[in-house]
PDB file of C-alpha atoms in Angstrom:
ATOM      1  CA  UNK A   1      -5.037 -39.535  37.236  1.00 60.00           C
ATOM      2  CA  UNK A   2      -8.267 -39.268  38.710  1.00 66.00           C
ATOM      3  CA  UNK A   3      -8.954 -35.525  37.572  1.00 68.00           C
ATOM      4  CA  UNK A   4      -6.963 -35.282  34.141  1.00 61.00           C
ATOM      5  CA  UNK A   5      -4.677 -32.301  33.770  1.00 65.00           C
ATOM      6  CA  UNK A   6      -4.916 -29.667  36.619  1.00 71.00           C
ATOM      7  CA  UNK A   7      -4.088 -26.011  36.754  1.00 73.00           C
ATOM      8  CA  UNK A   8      -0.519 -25.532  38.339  1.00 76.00           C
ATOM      9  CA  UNK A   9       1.866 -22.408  38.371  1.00 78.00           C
ATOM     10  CA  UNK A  10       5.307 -22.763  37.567  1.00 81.00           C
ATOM     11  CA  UNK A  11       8.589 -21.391  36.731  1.00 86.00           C
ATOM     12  CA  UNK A  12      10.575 -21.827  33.443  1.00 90.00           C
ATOM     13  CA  UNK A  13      13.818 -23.081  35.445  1.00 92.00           C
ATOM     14  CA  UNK A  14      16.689 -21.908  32.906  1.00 95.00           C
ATOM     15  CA  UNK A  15      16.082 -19.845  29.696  1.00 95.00           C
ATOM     16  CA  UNK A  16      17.808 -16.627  27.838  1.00 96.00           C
ATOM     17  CA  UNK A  17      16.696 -13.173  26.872  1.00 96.00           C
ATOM     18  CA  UNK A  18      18.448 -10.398  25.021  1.00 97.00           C
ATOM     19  CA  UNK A  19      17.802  -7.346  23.276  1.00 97.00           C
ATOM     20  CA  UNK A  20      18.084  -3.853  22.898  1.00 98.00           C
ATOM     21  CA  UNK A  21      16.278  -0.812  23.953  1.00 98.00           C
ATOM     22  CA  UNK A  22      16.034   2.878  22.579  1.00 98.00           C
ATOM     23  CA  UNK A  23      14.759   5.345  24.051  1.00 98.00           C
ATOM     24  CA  UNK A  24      14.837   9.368  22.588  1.00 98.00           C
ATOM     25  CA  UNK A  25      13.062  12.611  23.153  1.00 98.00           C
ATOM     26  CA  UNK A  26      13.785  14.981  20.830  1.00 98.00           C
ATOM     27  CA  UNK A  27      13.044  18.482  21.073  1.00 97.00           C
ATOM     28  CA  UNK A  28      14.066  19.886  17.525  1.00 96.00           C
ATOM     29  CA  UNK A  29      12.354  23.361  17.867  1.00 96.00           C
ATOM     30  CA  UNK A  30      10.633  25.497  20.255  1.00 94.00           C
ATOM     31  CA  UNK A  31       7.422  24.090  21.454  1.00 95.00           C
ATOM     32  CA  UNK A  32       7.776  20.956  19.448  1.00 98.00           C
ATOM     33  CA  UNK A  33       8.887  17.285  21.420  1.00 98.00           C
ATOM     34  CA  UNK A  34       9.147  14.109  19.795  1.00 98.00           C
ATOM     35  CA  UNK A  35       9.665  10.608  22.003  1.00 98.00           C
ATOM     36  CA  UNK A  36      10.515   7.567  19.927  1.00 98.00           C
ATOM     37  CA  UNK A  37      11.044   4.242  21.917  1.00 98.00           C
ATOM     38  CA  UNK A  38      11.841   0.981  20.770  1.00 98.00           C
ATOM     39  CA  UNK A  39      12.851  -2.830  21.805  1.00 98.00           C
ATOM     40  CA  UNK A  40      14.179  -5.926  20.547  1.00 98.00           C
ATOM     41  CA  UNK A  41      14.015  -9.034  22.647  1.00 97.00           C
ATOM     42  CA  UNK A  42      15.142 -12.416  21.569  1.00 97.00           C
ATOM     43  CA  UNK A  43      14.064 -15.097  24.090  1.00 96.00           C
ATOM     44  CA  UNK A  44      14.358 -18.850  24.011  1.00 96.00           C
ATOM     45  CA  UNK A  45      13.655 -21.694  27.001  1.00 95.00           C
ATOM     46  CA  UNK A  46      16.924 -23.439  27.349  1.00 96.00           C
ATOM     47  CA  UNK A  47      15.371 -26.033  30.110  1.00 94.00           C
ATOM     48  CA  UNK A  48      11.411 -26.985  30.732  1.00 93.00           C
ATOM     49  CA  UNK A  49       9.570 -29.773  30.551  1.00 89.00           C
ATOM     50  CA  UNK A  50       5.651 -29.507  30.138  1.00 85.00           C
ATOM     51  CA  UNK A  51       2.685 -31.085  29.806  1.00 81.00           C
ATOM     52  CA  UNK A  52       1.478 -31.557  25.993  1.00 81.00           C
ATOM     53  CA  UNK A  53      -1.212 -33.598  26.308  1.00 77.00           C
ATOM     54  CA  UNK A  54      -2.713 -36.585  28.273  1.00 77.00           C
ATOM     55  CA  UNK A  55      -2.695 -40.487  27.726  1.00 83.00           C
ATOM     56  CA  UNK A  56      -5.723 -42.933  29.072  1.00 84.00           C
ATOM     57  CA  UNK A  57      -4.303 -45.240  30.657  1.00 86.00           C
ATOM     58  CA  UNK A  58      -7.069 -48.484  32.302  1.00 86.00           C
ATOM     59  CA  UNK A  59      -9.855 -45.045  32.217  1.00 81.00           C
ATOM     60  CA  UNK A  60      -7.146 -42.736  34.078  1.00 81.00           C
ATOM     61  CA  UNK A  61      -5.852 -39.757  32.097  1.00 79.00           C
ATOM     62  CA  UNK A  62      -1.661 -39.311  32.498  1.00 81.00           C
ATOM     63  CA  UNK A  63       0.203 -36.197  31.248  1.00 80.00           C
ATOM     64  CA  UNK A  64       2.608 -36.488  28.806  1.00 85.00           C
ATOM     65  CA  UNK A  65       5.075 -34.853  28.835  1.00 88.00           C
ATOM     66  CA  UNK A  66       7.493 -32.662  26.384  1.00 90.00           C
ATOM     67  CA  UNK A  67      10.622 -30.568  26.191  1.00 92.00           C
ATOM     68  CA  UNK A  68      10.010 -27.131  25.428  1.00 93.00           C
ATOM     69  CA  UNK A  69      13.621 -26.439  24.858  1.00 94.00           C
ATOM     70  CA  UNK A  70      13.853 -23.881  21.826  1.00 93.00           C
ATOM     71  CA  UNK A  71      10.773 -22.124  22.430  1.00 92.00           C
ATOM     72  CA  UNK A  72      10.120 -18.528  22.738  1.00 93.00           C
ATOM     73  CA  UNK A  73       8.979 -16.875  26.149  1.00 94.00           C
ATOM     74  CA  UNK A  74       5.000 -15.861  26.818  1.00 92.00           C
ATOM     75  CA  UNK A  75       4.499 -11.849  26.644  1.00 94.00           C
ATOM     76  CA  UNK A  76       7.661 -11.145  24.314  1.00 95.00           C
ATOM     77  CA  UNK A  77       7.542  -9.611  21.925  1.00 97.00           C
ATOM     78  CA  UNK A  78      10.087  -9.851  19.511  1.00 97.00           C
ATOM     79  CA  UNK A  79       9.473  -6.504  18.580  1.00 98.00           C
ATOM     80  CA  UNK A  80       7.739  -2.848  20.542  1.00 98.00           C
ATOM     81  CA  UNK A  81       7.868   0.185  20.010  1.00 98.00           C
ATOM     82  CA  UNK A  82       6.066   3.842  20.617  1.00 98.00           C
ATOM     83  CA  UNK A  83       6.500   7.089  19.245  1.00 98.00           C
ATOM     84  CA  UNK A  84       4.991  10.106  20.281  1.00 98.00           C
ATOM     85  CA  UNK A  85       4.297  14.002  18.731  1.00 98.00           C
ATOM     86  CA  UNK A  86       3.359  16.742  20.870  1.00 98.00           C
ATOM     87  CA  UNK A  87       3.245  20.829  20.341  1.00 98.00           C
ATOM     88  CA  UNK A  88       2.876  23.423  22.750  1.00 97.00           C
ATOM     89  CA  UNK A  89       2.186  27.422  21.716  1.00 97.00           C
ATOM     90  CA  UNK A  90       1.283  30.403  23.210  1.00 96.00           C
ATOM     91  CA  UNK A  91      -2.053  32.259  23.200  1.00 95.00           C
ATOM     92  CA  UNK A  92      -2.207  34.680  25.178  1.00 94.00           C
ATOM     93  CA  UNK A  93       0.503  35.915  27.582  1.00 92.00           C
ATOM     94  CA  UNK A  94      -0.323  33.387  30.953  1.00 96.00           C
ATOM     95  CA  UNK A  95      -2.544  30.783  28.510  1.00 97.00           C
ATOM     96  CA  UNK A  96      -0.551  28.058  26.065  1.00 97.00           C
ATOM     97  CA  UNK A  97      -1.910  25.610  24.015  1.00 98.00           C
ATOM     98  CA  UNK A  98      -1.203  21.861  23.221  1.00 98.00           C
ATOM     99  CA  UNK A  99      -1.774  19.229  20.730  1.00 98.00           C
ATOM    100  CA  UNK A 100      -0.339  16.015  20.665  1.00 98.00           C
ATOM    101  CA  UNK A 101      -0.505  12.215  19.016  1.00 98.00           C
ATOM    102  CA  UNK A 102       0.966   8.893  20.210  1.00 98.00           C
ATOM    103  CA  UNK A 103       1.257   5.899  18.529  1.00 98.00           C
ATOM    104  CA  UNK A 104       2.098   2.385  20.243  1.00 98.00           C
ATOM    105  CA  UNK A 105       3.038  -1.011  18.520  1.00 98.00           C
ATOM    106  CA  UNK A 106       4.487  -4.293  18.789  1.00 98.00           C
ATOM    107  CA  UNK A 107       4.636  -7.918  17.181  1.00 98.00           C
ATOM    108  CA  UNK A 108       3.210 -11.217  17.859  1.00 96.00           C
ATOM    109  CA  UNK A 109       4.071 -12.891  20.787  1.00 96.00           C
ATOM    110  CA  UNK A 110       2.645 -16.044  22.790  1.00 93.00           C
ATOM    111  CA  UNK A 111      -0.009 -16.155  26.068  1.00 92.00           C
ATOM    112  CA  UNK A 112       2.329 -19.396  26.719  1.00 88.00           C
ATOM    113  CA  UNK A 113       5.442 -21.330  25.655  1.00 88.00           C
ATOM    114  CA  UNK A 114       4.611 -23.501  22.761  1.00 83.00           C
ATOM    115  CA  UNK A 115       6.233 -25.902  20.410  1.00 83.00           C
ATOM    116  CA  UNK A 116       4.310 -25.669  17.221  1.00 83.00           C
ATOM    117  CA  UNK A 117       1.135 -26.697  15.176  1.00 85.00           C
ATOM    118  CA  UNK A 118      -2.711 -25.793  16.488  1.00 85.00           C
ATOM    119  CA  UNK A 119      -1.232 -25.198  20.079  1.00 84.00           C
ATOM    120  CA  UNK A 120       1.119 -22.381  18.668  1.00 88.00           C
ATOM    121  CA  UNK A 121      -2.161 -20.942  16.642  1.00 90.00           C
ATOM    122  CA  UNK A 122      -4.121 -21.133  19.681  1.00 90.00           C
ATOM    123  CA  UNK A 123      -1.527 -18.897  21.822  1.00 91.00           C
ATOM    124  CA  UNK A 124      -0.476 -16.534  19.508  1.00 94.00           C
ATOM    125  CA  UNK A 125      -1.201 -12.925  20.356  1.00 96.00           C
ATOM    126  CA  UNK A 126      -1.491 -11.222  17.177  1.00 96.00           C
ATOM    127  CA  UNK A 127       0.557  -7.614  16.789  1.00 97.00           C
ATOM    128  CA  UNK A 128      -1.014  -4.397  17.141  1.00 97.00           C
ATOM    129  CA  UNK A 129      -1.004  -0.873  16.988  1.00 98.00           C
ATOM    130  CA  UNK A 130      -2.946   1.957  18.700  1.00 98.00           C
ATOM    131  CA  UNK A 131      -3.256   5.910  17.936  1.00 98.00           C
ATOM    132  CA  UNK A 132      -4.043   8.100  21.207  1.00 98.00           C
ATOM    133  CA  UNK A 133      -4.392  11.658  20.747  1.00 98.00           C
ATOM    134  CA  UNK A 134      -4.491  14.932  23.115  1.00 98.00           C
ATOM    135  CA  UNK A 135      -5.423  18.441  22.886  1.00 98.00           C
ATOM    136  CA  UNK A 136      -5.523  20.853  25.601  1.00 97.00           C
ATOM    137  CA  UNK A 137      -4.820  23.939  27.355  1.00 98.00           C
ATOM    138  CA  UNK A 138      -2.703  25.192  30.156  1.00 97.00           C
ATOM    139  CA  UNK A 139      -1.290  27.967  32.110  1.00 97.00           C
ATOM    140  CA  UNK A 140       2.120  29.541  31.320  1.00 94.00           C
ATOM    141  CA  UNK A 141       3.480  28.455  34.766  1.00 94.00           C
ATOM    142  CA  UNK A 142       1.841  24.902  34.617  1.00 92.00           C
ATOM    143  CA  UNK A 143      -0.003  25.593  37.245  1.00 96.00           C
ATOM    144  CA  UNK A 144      -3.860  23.971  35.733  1.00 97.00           C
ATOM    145  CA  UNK A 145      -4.507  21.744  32.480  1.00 97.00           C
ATOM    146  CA  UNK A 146      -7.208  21.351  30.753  1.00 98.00           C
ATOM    147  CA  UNK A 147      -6.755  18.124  28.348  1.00 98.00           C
ATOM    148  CA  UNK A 148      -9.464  16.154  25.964  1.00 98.00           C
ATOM    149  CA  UNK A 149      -8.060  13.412  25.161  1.00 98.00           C
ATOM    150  CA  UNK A 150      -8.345  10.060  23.207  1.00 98.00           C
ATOM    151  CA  UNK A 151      -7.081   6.736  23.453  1.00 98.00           C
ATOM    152  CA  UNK A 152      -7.112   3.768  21.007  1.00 98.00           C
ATOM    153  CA  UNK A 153      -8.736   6.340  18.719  1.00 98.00           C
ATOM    154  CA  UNK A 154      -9.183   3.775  15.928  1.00 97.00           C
ATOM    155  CA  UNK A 155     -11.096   1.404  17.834  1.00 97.00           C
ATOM    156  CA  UNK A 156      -8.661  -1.355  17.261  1.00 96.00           C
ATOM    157  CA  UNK A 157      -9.429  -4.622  18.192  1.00 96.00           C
ATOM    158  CA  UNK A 158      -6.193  -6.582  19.500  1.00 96.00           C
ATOM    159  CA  UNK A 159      -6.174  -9.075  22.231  1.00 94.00           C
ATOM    160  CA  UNK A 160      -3.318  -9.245  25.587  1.00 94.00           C
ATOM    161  CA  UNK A 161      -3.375 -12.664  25.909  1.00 94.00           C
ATOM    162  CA  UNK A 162      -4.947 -15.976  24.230  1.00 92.00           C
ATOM    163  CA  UNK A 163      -4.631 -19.291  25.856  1.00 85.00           C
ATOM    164  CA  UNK A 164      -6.116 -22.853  25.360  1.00 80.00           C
ATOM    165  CA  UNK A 165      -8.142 -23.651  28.954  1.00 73.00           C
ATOM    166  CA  UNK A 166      -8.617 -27.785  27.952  1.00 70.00           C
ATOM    167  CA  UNK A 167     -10.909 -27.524  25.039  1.00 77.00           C
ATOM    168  CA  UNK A 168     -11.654 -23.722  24.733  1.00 85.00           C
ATOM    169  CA  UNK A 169      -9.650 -21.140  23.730  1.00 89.00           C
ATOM    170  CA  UNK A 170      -9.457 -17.713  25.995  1.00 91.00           C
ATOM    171  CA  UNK A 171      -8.352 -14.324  24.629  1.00 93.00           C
ATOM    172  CA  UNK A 172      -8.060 -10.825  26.751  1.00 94.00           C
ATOM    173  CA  UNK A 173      -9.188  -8.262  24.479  1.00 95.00           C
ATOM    174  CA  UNK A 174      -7.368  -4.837  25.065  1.00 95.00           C
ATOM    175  CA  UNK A 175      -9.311  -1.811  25.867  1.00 95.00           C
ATOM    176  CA  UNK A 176     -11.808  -0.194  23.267  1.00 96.00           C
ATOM    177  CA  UNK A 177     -11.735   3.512  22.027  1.00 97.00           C
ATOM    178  CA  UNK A 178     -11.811   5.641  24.922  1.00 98.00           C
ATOM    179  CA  UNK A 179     -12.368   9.342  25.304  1.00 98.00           C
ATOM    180  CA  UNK A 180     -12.270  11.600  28.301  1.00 98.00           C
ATOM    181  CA  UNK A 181     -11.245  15.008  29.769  1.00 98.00           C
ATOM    182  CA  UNK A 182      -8.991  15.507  32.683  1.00 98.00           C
ATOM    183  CA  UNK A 183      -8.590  19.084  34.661  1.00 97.00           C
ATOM    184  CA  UNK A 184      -5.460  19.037  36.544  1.00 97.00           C
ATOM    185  CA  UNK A 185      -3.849  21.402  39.682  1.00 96.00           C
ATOM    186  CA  UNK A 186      -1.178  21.720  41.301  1.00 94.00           C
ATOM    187  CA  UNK A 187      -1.172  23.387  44.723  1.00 91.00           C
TER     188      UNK A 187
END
């Protein structure tokens, strides 16, 4: 009462979860692999109760409490998936070649279980998709690589979690375009 509403970890004591998952690598010609991965989750809290607010009470602040019975999980997606394009070819007799694409996605989810209305807003991750791409070389035995690469290639702004810390609202963005080269070697 003293302080308000305090910072306190805890556990969402019953709730349910289920889904599917797919997961496929393809190989449909010589050289050519394709990965395609996907997953459906449907979550709900069966039993929580949580704070919603505060009440002033004689100058000292009291949670309030609500049921958040019905509401989804944080950090579920309702929807992911990735899918993935690479090509490897010859060019000389101990030298090969590769190119290769990637694309990862998902749907909105929540930085926190939420019942509706501005706090809902204020949680909401929005969905996102990213394009990495790769381009290298190698040799024959896979001994050394030589990749460039790229990651988030289109620069896409998307956050990995929003939450409401009292009157301000906190979002993690994800990382930026990134570029790099890696030299690999196995001994």
């Amino acid at each position: 009462p003293l302080f308000g509403a305090l910072e306190k970890l805890v556990s969402i004591p019953k709730s349910r979860i289920w889904g599917a998952e797919m997961d496929m690598t393809l190989v449909p010609t010589r050289g050519l692999t394709v990965r395609l991965a996907g997953t459906y989750l449907n979550t709900r809290i069966k039993t929580f109760s949580g704070i919603v607010g505060a009440q002033n009470v004689g100058g000292l602040l009291f949670p309030v409490f609500s049921s958040f019975k019905g509401a989804r999980l944080p950090f579920a997606p309702e929807l992911a998936g990735s899918a993935s394009l690479d090509y490897l070819f010859p060019l000389t007799g101990t030298v090969e070649a590769f190119l290769g694409g990637g694309v990862r996605a998902q749907t909105k989810s929540y930085g926190s279980p939420q019942l509706g209305g501005q706090d809902k807003k204020d949680a909401t991750i929005k969905g996102y998709a990213t394009l990495d791409l790769r381009a290298g070389v190698q040799s024959a035995d896979e001994r050394w690589k030589l990749t460039v690469w790229g990651r988030n290639v289109t620069n896409r702004h998307y956050w990995t979690n929003s939450l409401r810390a009292f009157d301000t609202i906190v979002r993690y963005t994800g990382r930026p375009s990134e570029y790099g080269v890696t030299l690999g070697y196995k001994f």
